[in-house]
Coordinates of C-alpha atoms in Angstrom, one line a residue:
X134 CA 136.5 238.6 86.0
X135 CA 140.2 237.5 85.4
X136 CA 140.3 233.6 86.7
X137 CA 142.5 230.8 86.9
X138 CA 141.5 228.6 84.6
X139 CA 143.2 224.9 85.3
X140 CA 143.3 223.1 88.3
X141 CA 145.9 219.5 88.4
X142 CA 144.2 217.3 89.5
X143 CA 147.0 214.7 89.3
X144 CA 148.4 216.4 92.6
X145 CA 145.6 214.8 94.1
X146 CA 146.8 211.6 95.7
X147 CA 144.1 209.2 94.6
X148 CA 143.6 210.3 91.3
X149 CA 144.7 207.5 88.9
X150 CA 145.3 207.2 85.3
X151 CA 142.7 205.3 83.5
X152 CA 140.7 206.2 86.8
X153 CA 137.4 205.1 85.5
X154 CA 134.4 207.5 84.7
X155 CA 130.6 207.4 84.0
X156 CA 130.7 206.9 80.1
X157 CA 130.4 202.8 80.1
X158 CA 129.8 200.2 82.1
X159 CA 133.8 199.1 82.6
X160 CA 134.7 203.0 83.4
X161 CA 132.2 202.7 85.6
X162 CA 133.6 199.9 87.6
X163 CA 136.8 201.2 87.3
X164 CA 135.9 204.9 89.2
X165 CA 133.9 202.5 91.5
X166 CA 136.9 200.5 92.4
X167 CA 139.4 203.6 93.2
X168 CA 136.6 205.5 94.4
X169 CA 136.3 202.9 97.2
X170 CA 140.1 201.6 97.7
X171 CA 140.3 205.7 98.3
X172 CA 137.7 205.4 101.0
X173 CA 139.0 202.8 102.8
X174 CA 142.7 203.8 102.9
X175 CA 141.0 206.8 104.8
X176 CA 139.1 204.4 107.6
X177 CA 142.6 202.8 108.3
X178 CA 144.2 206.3 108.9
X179 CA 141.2 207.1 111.3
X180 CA 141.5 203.8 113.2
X181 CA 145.3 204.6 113.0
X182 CA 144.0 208.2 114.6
X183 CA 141.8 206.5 116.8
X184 CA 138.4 208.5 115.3
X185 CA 136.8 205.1 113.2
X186 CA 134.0 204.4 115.7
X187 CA 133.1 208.2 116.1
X188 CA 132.6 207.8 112.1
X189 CA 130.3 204.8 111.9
X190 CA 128.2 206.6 114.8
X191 CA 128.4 209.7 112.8
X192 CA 127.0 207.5 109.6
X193 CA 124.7 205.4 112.1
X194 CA 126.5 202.5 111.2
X195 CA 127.3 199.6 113.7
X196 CA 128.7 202.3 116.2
X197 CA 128.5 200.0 119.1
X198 CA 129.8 197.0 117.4
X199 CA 132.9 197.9 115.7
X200 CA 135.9 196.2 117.3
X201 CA 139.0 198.3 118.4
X202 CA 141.2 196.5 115.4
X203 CA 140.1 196.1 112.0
X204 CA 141.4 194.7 108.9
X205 CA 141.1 196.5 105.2
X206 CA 141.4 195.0 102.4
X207 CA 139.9 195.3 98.6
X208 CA 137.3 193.3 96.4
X209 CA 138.6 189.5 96.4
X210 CA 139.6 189.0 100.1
X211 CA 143.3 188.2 99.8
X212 CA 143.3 185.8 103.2
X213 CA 141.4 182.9 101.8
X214 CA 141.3 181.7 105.8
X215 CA 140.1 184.5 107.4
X216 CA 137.3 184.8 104.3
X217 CA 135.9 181.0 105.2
X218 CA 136.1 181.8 108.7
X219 CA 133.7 184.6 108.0
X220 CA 131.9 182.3 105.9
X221 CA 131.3 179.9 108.4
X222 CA 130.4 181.9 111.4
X223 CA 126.8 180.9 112.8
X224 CA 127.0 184.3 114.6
X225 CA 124.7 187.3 111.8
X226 CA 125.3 189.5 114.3
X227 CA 128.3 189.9 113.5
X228 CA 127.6 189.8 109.6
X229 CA 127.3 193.5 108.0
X230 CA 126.5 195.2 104.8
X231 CA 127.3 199.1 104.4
X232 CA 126.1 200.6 101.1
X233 CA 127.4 203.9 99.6
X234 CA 126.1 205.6 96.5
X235 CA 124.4 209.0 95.7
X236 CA 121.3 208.1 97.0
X237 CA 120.4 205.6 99.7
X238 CA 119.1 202.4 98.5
X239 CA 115.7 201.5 99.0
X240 CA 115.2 197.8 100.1
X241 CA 111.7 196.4 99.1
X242 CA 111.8 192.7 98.1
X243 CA 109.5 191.9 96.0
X244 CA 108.6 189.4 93.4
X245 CA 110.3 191.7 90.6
X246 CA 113.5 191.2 92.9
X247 CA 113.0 187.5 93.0
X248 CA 112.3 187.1 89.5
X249 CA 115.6 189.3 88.6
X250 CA 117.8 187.0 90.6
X251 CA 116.4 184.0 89.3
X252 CA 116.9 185.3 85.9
X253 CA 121.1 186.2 86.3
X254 CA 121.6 182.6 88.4
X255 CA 120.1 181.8 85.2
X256 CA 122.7 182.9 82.6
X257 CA 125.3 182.7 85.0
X258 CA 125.0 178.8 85.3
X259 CA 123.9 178.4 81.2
X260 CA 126.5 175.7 80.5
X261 CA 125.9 176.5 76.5
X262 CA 128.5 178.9 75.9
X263 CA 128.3 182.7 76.4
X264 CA 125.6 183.5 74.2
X265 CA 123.0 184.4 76.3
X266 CA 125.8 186.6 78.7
X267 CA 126.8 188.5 75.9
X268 CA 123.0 189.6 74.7
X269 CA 122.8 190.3 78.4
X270 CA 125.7 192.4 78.3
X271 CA 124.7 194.4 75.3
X272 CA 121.6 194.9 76.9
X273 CA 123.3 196.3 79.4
X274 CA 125.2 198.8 77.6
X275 CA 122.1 199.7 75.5
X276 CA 119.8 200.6 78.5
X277 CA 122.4 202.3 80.1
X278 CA 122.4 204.9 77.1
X279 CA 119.4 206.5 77.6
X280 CA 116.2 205.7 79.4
X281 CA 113.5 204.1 77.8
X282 CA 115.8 202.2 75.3
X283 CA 115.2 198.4 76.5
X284 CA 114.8 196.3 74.1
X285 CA 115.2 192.8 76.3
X286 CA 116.9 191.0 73.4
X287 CA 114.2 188.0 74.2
X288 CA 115.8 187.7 77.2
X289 CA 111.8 187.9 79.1
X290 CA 113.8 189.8 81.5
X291 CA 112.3 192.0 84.4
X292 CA 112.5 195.0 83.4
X293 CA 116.2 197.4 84.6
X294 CA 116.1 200.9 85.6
X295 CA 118.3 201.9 83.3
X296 CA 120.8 203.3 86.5
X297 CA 120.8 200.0 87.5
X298 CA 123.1 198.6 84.3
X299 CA 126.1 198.9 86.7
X300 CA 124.9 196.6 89.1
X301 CA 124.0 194.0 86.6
X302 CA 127.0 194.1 85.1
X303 CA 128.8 193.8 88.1
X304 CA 126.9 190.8 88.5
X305 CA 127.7 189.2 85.3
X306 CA 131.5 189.8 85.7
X307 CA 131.5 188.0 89.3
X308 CA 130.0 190.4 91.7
X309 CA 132.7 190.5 93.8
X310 CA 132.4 193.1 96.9
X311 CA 134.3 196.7 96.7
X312 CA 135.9 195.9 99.5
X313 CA 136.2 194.0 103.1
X314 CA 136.5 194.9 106.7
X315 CA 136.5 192.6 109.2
X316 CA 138.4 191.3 112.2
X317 CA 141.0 189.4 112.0
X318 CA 141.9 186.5 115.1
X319 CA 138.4 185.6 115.8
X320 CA 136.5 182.5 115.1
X321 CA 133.4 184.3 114.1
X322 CA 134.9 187.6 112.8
X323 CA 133.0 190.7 112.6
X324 CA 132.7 191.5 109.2
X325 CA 131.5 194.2 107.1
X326 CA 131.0 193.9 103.1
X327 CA 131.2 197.5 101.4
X328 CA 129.5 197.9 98.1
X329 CA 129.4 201.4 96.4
X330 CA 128.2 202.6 93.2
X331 CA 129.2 206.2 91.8
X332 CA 126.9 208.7 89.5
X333 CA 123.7 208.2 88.9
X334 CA 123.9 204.3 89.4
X335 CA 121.5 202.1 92.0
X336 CA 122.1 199.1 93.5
X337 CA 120.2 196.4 92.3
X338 CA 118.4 193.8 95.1
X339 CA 120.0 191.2 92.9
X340 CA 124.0 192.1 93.7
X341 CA 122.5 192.7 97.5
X342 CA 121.2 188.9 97.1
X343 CA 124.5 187.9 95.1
X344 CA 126.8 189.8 97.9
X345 CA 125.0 187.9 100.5
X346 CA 124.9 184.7 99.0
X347 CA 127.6 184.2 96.6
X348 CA 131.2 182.8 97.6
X349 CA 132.7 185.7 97.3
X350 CA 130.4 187.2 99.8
X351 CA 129.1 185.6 102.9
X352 CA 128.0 182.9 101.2
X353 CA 124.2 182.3 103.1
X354 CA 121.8 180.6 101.9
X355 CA 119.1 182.2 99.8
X356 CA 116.6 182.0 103.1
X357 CA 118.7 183.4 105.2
X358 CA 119.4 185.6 102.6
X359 CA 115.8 187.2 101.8
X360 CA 115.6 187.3 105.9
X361 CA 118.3 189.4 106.3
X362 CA 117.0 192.2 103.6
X363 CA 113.7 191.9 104.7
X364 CA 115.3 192.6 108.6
X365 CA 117.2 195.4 107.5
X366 CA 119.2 196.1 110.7
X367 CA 122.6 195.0 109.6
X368 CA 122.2 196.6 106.3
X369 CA 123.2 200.2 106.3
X370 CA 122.6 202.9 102.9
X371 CA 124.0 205.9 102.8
X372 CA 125.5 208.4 100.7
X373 CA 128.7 210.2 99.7
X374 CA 127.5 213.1 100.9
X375 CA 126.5 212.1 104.3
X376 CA 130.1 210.5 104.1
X377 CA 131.8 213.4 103.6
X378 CA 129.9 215.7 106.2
X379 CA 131.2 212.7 108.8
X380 CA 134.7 213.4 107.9
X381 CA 134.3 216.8 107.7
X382 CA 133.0 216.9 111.4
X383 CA 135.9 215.2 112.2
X384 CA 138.3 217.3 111.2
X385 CA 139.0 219.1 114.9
X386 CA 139.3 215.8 116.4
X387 CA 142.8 215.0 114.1
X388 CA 144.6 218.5 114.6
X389 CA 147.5 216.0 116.5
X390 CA 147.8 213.9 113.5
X391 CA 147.9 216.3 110.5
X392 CA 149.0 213.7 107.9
X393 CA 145.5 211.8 108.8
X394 CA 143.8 215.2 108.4
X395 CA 145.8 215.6 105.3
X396 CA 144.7 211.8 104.1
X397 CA 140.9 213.3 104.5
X398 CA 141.2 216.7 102.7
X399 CA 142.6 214.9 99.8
X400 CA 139.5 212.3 100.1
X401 CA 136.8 215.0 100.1
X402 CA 138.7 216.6 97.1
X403 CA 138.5 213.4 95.0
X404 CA 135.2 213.1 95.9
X405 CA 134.3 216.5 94.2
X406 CA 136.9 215.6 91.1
X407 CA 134.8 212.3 90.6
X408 CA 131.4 214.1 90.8
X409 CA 129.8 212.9 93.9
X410 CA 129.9 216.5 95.9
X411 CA 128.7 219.1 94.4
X412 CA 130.9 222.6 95.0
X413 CA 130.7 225.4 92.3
X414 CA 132.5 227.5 94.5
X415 CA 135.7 225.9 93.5
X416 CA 134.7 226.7 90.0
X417 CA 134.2 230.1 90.9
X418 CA 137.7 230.1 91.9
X419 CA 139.7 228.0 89.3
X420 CA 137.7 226.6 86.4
X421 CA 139.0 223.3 84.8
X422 CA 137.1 221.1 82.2
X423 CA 137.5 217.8 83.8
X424 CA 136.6 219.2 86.9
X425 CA 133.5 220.9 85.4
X426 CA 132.1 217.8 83.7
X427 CA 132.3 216.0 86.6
X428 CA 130.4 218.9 88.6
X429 CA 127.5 219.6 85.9
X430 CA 126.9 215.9 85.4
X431 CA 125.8 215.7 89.0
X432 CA 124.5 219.5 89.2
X433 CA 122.2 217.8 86.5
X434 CA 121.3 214.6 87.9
X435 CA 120.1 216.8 90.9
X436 CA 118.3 219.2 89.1
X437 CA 116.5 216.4 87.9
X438 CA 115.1 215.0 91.1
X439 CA 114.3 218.7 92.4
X440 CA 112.0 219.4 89.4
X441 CA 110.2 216.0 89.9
X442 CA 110.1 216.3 93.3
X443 CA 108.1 219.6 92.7
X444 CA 106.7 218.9 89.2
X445 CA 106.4 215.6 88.8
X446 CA 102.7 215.1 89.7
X447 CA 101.5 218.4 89.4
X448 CA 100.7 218.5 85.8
X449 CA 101.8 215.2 83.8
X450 CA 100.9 216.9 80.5
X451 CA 103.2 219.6 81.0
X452 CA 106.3 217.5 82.9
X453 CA 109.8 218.6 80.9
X454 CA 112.4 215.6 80.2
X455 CA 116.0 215.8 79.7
X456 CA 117.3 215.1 76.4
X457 CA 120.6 213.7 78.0
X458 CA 122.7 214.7 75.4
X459 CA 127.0 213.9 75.9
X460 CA 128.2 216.2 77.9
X461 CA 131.4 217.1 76.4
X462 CA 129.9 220.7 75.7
X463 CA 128.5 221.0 79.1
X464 CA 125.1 221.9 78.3
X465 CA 121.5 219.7 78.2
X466 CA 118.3 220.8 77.5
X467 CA 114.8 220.0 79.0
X468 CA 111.1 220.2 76.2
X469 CA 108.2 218.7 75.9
X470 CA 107.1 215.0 75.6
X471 CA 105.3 214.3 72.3
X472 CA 104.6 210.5 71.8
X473 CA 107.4 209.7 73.4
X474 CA 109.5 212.2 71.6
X475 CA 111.4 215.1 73.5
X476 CA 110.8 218.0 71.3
X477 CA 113.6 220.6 71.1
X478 CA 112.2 223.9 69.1
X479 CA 111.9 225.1 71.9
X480 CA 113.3 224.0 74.7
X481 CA 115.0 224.8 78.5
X482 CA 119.0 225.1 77.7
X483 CA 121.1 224.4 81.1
X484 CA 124.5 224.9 80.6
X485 CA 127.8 225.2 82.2
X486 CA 131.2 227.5 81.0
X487 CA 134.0 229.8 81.6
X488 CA 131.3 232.7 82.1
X489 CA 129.6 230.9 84.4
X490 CA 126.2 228.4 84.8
X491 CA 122.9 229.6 83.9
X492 CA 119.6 228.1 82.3
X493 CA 117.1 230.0 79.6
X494 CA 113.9 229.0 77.3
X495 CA 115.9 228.8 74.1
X496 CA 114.1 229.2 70.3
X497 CA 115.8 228.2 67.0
X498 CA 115.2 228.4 63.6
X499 CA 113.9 231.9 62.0
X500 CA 110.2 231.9 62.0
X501 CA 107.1 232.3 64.1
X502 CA 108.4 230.5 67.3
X503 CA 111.2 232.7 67.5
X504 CA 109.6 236.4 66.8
X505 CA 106.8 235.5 69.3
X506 CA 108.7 234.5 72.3
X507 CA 109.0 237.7 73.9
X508 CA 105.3 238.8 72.8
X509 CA 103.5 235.9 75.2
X510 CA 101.5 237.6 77.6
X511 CA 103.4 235.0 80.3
X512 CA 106.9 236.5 79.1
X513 CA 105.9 240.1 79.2
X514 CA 104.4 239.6 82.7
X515 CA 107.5 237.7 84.2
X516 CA 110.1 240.2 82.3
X517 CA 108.2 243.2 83.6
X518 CA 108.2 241.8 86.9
X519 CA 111.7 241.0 87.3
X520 CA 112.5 244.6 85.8
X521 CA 110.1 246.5 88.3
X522 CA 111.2 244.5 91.4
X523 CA 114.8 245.9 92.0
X524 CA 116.5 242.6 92.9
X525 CA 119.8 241.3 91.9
X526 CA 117.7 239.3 89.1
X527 CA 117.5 241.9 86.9
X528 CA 121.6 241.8 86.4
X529 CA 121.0 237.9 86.6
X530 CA 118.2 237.7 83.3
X531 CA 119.4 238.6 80.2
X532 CA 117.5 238.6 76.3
X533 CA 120.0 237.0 74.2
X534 CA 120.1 236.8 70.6
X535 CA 123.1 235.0 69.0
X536 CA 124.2 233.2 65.7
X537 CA 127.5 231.0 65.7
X538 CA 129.1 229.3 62.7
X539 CA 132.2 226.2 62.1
X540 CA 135.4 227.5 62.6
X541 CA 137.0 227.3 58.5
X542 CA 133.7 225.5 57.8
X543 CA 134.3 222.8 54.8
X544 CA 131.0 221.5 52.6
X545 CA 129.1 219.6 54.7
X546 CA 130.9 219.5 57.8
X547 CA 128.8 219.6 60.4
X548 CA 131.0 219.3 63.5
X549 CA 133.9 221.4 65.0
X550 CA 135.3 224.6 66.7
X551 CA 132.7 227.1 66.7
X552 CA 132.5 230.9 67.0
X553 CA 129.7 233.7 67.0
X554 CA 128.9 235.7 64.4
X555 CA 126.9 237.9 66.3
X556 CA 125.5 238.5 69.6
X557 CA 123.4 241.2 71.1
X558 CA 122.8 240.7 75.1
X559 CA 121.2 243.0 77.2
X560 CA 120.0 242.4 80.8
X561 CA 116.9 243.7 82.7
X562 CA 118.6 246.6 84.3
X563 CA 119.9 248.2 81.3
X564 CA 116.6 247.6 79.3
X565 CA 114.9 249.4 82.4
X566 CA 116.8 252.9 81.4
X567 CA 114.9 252.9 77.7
X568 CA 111.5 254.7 78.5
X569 CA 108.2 253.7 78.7
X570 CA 108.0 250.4 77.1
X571 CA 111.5 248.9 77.4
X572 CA 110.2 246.2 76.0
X573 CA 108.9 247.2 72.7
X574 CA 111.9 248.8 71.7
X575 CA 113.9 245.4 72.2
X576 CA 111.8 243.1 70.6
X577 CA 111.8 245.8 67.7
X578 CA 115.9 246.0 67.7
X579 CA 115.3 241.8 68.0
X580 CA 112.9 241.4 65.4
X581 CA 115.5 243.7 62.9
X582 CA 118.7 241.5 64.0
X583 CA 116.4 238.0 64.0
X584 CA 117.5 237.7 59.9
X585 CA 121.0 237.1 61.0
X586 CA 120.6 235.0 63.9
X587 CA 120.3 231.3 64.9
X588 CA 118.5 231.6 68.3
X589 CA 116.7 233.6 70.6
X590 CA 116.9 233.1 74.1
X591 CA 116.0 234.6 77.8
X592 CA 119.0 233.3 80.1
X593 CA 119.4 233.2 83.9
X594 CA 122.6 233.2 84.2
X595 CA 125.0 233.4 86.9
X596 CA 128.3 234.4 86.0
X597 CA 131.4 233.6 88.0
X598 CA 133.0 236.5 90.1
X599 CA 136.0 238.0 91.5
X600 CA 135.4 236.6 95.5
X601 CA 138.2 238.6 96.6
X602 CA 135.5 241.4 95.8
X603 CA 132.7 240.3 97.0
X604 CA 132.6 242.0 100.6
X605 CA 133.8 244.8 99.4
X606 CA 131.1 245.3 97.1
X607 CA 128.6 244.7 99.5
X608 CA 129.7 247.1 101.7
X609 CA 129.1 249.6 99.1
X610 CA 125.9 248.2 98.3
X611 CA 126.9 246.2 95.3
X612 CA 124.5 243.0 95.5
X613 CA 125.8 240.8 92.3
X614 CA 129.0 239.4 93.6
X615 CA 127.8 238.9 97.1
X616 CA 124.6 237.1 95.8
X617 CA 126.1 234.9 93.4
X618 CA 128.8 234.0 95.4
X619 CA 126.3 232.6 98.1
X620 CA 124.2 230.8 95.2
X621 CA 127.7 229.1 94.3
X622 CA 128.5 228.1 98.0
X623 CA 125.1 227.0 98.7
X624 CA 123.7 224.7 95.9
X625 CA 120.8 223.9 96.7
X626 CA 119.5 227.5 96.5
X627 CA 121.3 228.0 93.1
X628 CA 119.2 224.5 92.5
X629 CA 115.9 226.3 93.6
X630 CA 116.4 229.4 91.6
X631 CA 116.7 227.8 88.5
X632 CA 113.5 225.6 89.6
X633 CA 112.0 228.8 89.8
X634 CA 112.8 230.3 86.7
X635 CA 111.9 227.0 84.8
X636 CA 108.4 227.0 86.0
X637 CA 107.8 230.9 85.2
X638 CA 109.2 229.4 81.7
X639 CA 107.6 226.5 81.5
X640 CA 104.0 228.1 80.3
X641 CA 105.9 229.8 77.6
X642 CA 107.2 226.9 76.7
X643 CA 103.5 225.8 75.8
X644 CA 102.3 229.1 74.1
X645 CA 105.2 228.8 72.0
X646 CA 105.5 225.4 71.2
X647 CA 101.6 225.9 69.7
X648 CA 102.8 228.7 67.7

C-alpha cells in the first residue's frame, strides 16, 4: 500500500520544543507540565463557550459546584493574595483536588503511605546538605529504569512502584501543583488543585499528602489532611481518556464558536502525539516515527494490563514478562521468568513499522529450538486450525524465516543500519494450495533455508492498508482491508486478538523452551 509517511507535528499548536517525554524523570515533568498548561487553556475556551460545567458533569467532577467565573493559572499561583485567601478559607467545601493520569488513582491510606511521607519530610528538612536528596534522587532514576531494580541506597525506604519515580521526584523538587483553578473575588474561594501524571506514571499518596498540605498547596494540616483522602468526595481520578471522550461529546454543543471547537481538535491531537490515546488508524493513514513511538509505548503498556488481567493468576509458572527494552526500534518482547531472569530464546516479539503492527513466537540461534518449532504438536494443531477455518487469519499468520546483517559491517561493530539477507514469508492461505500436508513441505523448504538464517518466527501481523479501498473490497467480498481496518479503529479488539494469539503461543513457548 502506497502511504504517506510523515505527519508535522509542529503544526500542532501545543507542541513545544524540548516538550518533555517519557525517557527521565525531568522529560517527564516537562511533558507533564505542557501536557497540562494544554489542558487548561482548553477549560478557559469552554468557559469562554459557555460548555465548562457540562464538562465537569461529563467527568463527574464538582458539576454542581463550579462557579460561573473561573480563574486559570499554572503550577506556582502567580496571585500570592488570592493563593492565601485559599489557604485560609475554613470552608473544605469549597477545597478540590482533580487528578488526571492514565489510570485512575486508587486512594487507600495506609501505613506504607504514612511511612513514605514521613520518610520525604524527612530528607526534605535534612539540614546536612544534599546528600541524602541526591541518593534519593538516583534512586529515583534507577527504579524508574526497569522494575525490580531498587536498590534503597540505605535509605530503609518503603518500597516505590517503580511508576511512581515521577511523583517522588516531583516531590523532591517542590511538589508544586500542575496547575490552579479557583475563583477569584471571594473570601473563601472555590478552588481546584490539578495534578496530572503522563505514561505509565501513578500518583504517589505522598504528593496527594504534600498537595494538600504543603504551602504551595492548601496548606492543611496533616489531620485534616488524612481526613480528606480517607473522605474521598472532593477528590476526583480520572483519566485522559475519559477526558477526551468529554470533549469529544461536546463537540456539537460549539458549532457557534468554531475557534473553541478548533482549540479542542488540536487538544485531542496532542493528546494522541504525547501517547495518552491510543489511535492506530491515524497510522494507518500517515505513519511518522515520533508519532509511532508515542503510540506503541502506550499500545504496550496496555497490552500489558490486558494479559494480566487474563493471565495473571491463571497460571503463575507460566506468566510472560516484558523485557522493556528502549524503544527506539519499536519492538519488545515477552519469555519466560527463570530466577528472576526473562529468558529470550525464545520469546513473544511485538513490534511496530512501516508494514504495519503484528506479534509472533520468535526462535534464534541455529539449533534444536529453532528446527522444532513448527513440529510441537500445539503448533501443528493451532496452524492447521487457522488454515482449515477460512477466516481473514489465514492472510493475517504468516511463517517467517529471515536473516539480517550491519549495513558495511566493521570488525566488531555490533550496532547500526541493518538489512536482510534473506527472507522467505509465506501465509496460511497460500501454504493451504500445496496438497496434503502443507505443512511438511514448509518445514522441509524451512529446515533447507534454516543454515542461512538468524530466526524463525510465526507472525500475526496486521499490515497497514489502503482505506480508501476498504469498502470497496468488501463489497466484492474482499475481507483483509475491511477487517484490519476495524482492528486499527477499534483497539481494544486489535488488543484481544493478539491476547489471543499469545495464549495459543504461549504453550509452545514451554515445549520449546525445554527443547
Amino acid at each position: 500500500m502506497k502511504m504517506k509517511t510523515c505527519m508535522d507535528k509542529h503544526l500542532n499548536i501545543f507542541q513545544a520544543y524540548h516538550g518533555g517525554n517519557l525517557d527521565s524523570p525531568e522529560r517527564v515533568n516537562r511533558l507533564e507540565d505542557n501536557l497540562t498548561r494544554a489542558f487548561i487553556i482548553c477549560l478557559k475556551f469552554l468557559q469562554d463557550a459557555g460548555v465548562l460545567r457540562p464538562f465537569f458533569e461529563k467527568i463527574g467532577f464538582a458539576g454542581g459546584h463550579i462557579p460561573k467565573t473561573l480563574v486559570f493559572d499554572l503550577q506556582n499561583m502567580k496571585d500570592k493574595k488570592a493563593l492565601g485567601r485559599i489557604q485560609a478559607s475554613n470552608n473544605q467545601e469549597h477545597q478540590w483536588l482533580l487528578l488526571i493520569g492514565r489510570d485512575q488513582f486508587k486512594s487507600h491510606w495506609r501505613d506504607d503511605a504514612a511511612r513514605q511521607v514521613e520518610k520525604v519530610m524527612e530528607i526534605l528538612a535534612d539540614t546536612q546538605g544534599s546528600e541524602k536528596r541526591k541518593d534519593f534522587l538516583k534512586y529515583l532514576r534507577e527504579i524508574g529504569k526497569r522494575e525490580g531494580s531498587t536498590k534503597n541506597f540505605d535509605l530503609n525506604f518503603p518500597e516505590i512502584d517503580p511508576c511512581e519515580a515521577a511523583s517522588f521526584f516531583s516531590l523532591i523538587h517542590g511538589c508544586r501543583p500542575d496547575a490552579w483553578i479557583y475563583e477569584e473575588d471571594s473570601n473563601s474561594p472555590f478552588a481546584i488543585l490539578v495534578e496530572s501524571k503522563v505514561g505509565a506514571n501513578k500518583l504517589a499518596h505522598a504528593q496527594v499528602f504534600r498537595h494538600l498540605t504543603g504551602d504551595q498547596g492548601f496548606n492543611l494540616s496533616s489531620d485534616k489532611a488524612i481526613k480528606f483522602i480517607h473522605d474521598k468526595s472532593h477528590m476526583k481520578s480520572t483519566t485522559w481518556t475519559q477526558i477526551a471522550a468529554a470533549l469529544k461529546s461536546l463537540m456539537s454543543q460549539l458549532e457557534k464558536t468554531p475557534e473553541v471547537k478548533t482549540i479542542i481538535t488540536q487538544f485531542l491531537e496532542y493528546l494522541e502525539m504525547s501517547g495518552e490515546i491510543l489511535n492506530l488508524r491515524k497510522l494507518n493513514d500517515v505513519f511518522d516515527e515520533d508519532y509511532a513511538k508515542g503510540q506503541f509505548a502506550l499500545f504496550l503498556d496496555v497490552l500489558d494490563r490486558a494479559l494480566f488481567i487474563r493471565n495473571g493468576s491463571a497460571n503463575k509458572t507460566q506468566v510472560l514478562s516484558r523485557g522493556k527494552r528502549p524503544l527506539a526500534g519499536l519492538w519488545d518482547f515477552y519469555g519466560l521468568e527463570n530466577n528472576g531472569k526473562i529468558l529470550q530464546n525464545p520469546h513473544i516479539s511485538i513490534y511496530l513499522n512501516h508494514d504495519g503492527i503484528g506479534c509472533g513466537i520468535t526462535v534464534a540461534k541455529k539449533g534444536p529450538k529453532m528446527r522444532n518449532l513448527l513440529k510441537t504438536p500445539k503448533m501443528v494443531k493451532f496452524l492447521m486450525g487457522e488454515m482449515q477455518s477460512g477466516g481473514v487469519n489465514r492472510q493475517r499468520v504468516k511463517i517467517n524465516l529471515v536473516n539480517y546483517r550491519l549495513v558495511d559491517r566493521k570488525p566488531g561493530q555490533v550496532k547500526g543500519d541493518y538489512y536482510d539477507s534473506f527472507r522467505f514469508c509465506v501465509d496460511l492461505k497460500e501454504l493451504k494450495g500445496l496438497g496434503k500436508d502443507p505443512l511438511e513441505t514448509v518445514d522441509n523448504l524451512v529446515g533447507n533455508c534454516i543454515p542461512i538464517s538468524k530466526q524463525l518466527e510465526v507472525l500475526f501481523h496486521c499490515a497497514w492498508v489502503d482505506a480508501s479501498k476498504a469498502n470497496i473490497s468488501l463489497e466484492r467480498g474482499e475481507t483483509l482491508r475491511r477487517g484490519n481496518l476495524e482492528l486499527f479503529e477499534n483497539p481494544d479488539q486489535l488488543v484481544n486478538a493478539f491476547i489471543n494469539f499469545i495464549e495459543e503461543m504461549i504453550p509452545v513457548l514451554v515445549d520449546v523452551q525445554g527443547k
